[in-house]
Every structure is written in C-alpha cells, then in structure tokens.
Amino acid sequence: REASLDVLLQNHLMSVQIETIKPGDGVNFPKAGNVVQVHYTASLENGNKFDSSRERGEIFEFTLGVGDVVKGWDEAICRLSIGERAKLEVPSELGYGRKGIPGRVPPNSPLIF
C-alpha cells in the first residue's frame, strides 16, 4: 500500500494546475489525436517570458496527445473546453525537465502558460 500511495503522491505533485480565466462552452473537450489551435504566452515562475504566440500573431496548432508539445500541455489541454482561457502551471517534469532549453529555459524550471 505504501508504494501505491507514493506513486499517487508523485503523480499528484507532477500534475498541471489549471486556473480558468474565461470559461469555455463546458461541453466540447478535445481528445487525443485531435488537432487543436491555441494562443499562449510562456513564462518562467519569475515572470520572464520566453515565448508567445500572441506576440507573433500566429495561432499555434498541434495534435493533442502524441508528444508534439510538452507533456503538461497534453495533460491539460484535454481538460479545457472549446473557447476556454486558462493559466497553466506546469511542473518541470511535465515541461522541459532537466535539460531545459539552453539560453531560454533553465533546467528544472516550472512553466506558466
């Protein structure tokens, strides 16, 4: 039992925290394999922005659940309904992890979208 409790705690600690800013339709949720379109602003916990589709004026499109994006997005986007706007807090293990992105995201950095 202790081992399964440890796994449960680790999984909980590694989950993405979602804060709804603007509700979506509450009915239509994307599923793995769906192509989704999102706007995002990516920053570190200290507020330093490292990427933004909004600033580029380009919607970002990807296939959900196939590893096109960080694991945290694959976990969280399927929990957002169409039209929803949310703040995602992605733990480093579900972001860029130990490698980070040289010159942009330090190793082991939690991410805010």
Short mmCIF file of C-alpha atoms in Angstrom, two decimals:
data_model
loop_
_atom_site.label_atom_id
_atom_site.label_comp_id
_atom_site.label_asym_id
_atom_site.label_seq_id
_atom_site.Cartn_x
_atom_site.Cartn_y
_atom_site.Cartn_z
CA ARG A 1 0.00 0.00 0.00
CA GLU A 2 2.79 2.46 0.79
CA ALA A 3 4.30 2.07 -2.68
CA SER A 4 0.98 2.85 -4.40
CA LEU A 5 0.49 5.84 -2.10
CA ASP A 6 3.96 7.12 -3.09
CA VAL A 7 3.08 6.78 -6.77
CA LEU A 8 -0.20 8.58 -6.20
CA LEU A 9 1.57 11.42 -4.39
CA GLN A 10 4.23 11.69 -7.10
CA ASN A 11 1.55 11.78 -9.81
CA HIS A 12 -0.33 14.48 -7.90
CA LEU A 13 2.81 16.57 -7.46
CA MET A 14 3.54 16.25 -11.16
CA SER A 15 0.09 17.30 -12.38
CA VAL A 16 -0.63 20.56 -14.14
CA GLN A 17 -2.55 23.15 -12.13
CA ILE A 18 -5.29 24.85 -14.17
CA GLU A 19 -6.88 28.18 -13.26
CA THR A 20 -9.79 29.16 -15.50
CA ILE A 21 -9.64 32.78 -16.65
CA LYS A 22 -12.59 32.62 -19.07
CA PRO A 23 -14.88 29.58 -19.20
CA GLY A 24 -15.34 27.71 -22.46
CA ASP A 25 -18.52 26.06 -23.68
CA GLY A 26 -18.21 23.36 -20.99
CA VAL A 27 -19.32 20.69 -23.48
CA ASN A 28 -16.68 20.19 -26.17
CA PHE A 29 -13.34 18.90 -24.89
CA PRO A 30 -10.52 17.89 -27.26
CA LYS A 31 -9.34 14.28 -27.26
CA ALA A 32 -6.01 12.66 -28.06
CA GLY A 33 -5.49 12.74 -31.81
CA ASN A 34 -7.48 15.94 -32.32
CA VAL A 35 -5.72 18.87 -33.95
CA VAL A 36 -6.11 21.87 -31.64
CA GLN A 37 -5.34 25.55 -32.06
CA VAL A 38 -4.21 27.67 -29.11
CA HIS A 39 -2.73 31.02 -28.27
CA TYR A 40 -0.23 31.09 -25.42
CA THR A 41 2.31 33.15 -23.55
CA ALA A 42 5.04 31.09 -21.91
CA SER A 43 6.98 32.33 -18.91
CA LEU A 44 9.09 31.14 -16.02
CA GLU A 45 7.96 31.38 -12.39
CA ASN A 46 9.87 34.65 -12.03
CA GLY A 47 7.71 36.18 -14.77
CA ASN A 48 10.37 36.15 -17.51
CA LYS A 49 8.57 35.47 -20.79
CA PHE A 50 10.35 33.12 -23.20
CA ASP A 51 7.76 32.63 -25.96
CA SER A 52 4.37 33.94 -27.09
CA SER A 53 2.14 33.02 -30.00
CA ARG A 54 0.14 36.14 -29.20
CA GLU A 55 3.12 38.43 -29.78
CA ARG A 56 3.85 36.65 -33.07
CA GLY A 57 0.19 36.97 -34.03
CA GLU A 58 0.13 33.30 -35.00
CA ILE A 59 -2.18 30.67 -33.56
CA PHE A 60 -0.23 27.54 -32.59
CA GLU A 61 -1.62 24.29 -33.97
CA PHE A 62 -0.68 20.78 -32.81
CA THR A 63 -2.03 17.25 -32.47
CA LEU A 64 -3.08 16.52 -28.89
CA GLY A 65 -1.69 13.52 -27.06
CA VAL A 66 1.07 12.49 -29.47
CA GLY A 67 4.04 14.29 -27.92
CA ASP A 68 4.08 17.33 -30.23
CA VAL A 69 4.23 19.57 -27.15
CA VAL A 70 5.41 19.33 -23.54
CA LYS A 71 3.67 16.58 -21.55
CA GLY A 72 1.95 19.18 -19.39
CA TRP A 73 0.06 20.52 -22.40
CA ASP A 74 -1.02 17.04 -23.48
CA GLU A 75 -2.31 16.53 -19.92
CA ALA A 76 -4.02 19.91 -19.52
CA ILE A 77 -5.46 20.89 -22.90
CA CYS A 78 -7.85 17.91 -22.92
CA ARG A 79 -9.32 19.32 -19.68
CA LEU A 80 -10.19 22.67 -21.29
CA SER A 81 -13.38 23.09 -23.28
CA ILE A 82 -13.54 24.98 -26.56
CA GLY A 83 -13.13 28.72 -26.05
CA GLU A 84 -11.74 28.37 -22.52
CA ARG A 85 -8.84 30.56 -21.49
CA ALA A 86 -6.76 29.35 -18.56
CA LYS A 87 -3.49 29.74 -16.71
CA LEU A 88 -1.49 26.51 -16.66
CA GLU A 89 1.21 25.87 -14.08
CA VAL A 90 3.35 23.06 -15.47
CA PRO A 91 5.88 21.32 -13.18
CA SER A 92 9.33 20.94 -14.72
CA GLU A 93 8.90 17.16 -15.09
CA LEU A 94 6.00 17.83 -17.46
CA GLY A 95 7.79 20.72 -19.15
CA TYR A 96 11.39 20.77 -20.36
CA GLY A 97 12.73 18.89 -17.33
CA ARG A 98 16.41 18.56 -16.54
CA LYS A 99 17.50 19.70 -19.99
CA GLY A 100 15.57 22.96 -20.15
CA ILE A 101 16.10 24.98 -23.32
CA PRO A 102 19.64 26.38 -23.39
CA GLY A 103 19.58 30.16 -23.26
CA ARG A 104 15.81 30.33 -22.70
CA VAL A 105 14.57 27.92 -20.02
CA PRO A 106 16.88 26.85 -17.17
CA PRO A 107 16.94 23.16 -16.21
CA ASN A 108 14.21 22.01 -13.78
CA SER A 109 12.06 25.11 -14.34
CA PRO A 110 8.31 25.04 -13.75
CA LEU A 111 6.46 26.81 -16.58
CA ILE A 112 3.50 29.17 -16.63
CA PHE A 113 1.24 29.41 -19.70
#
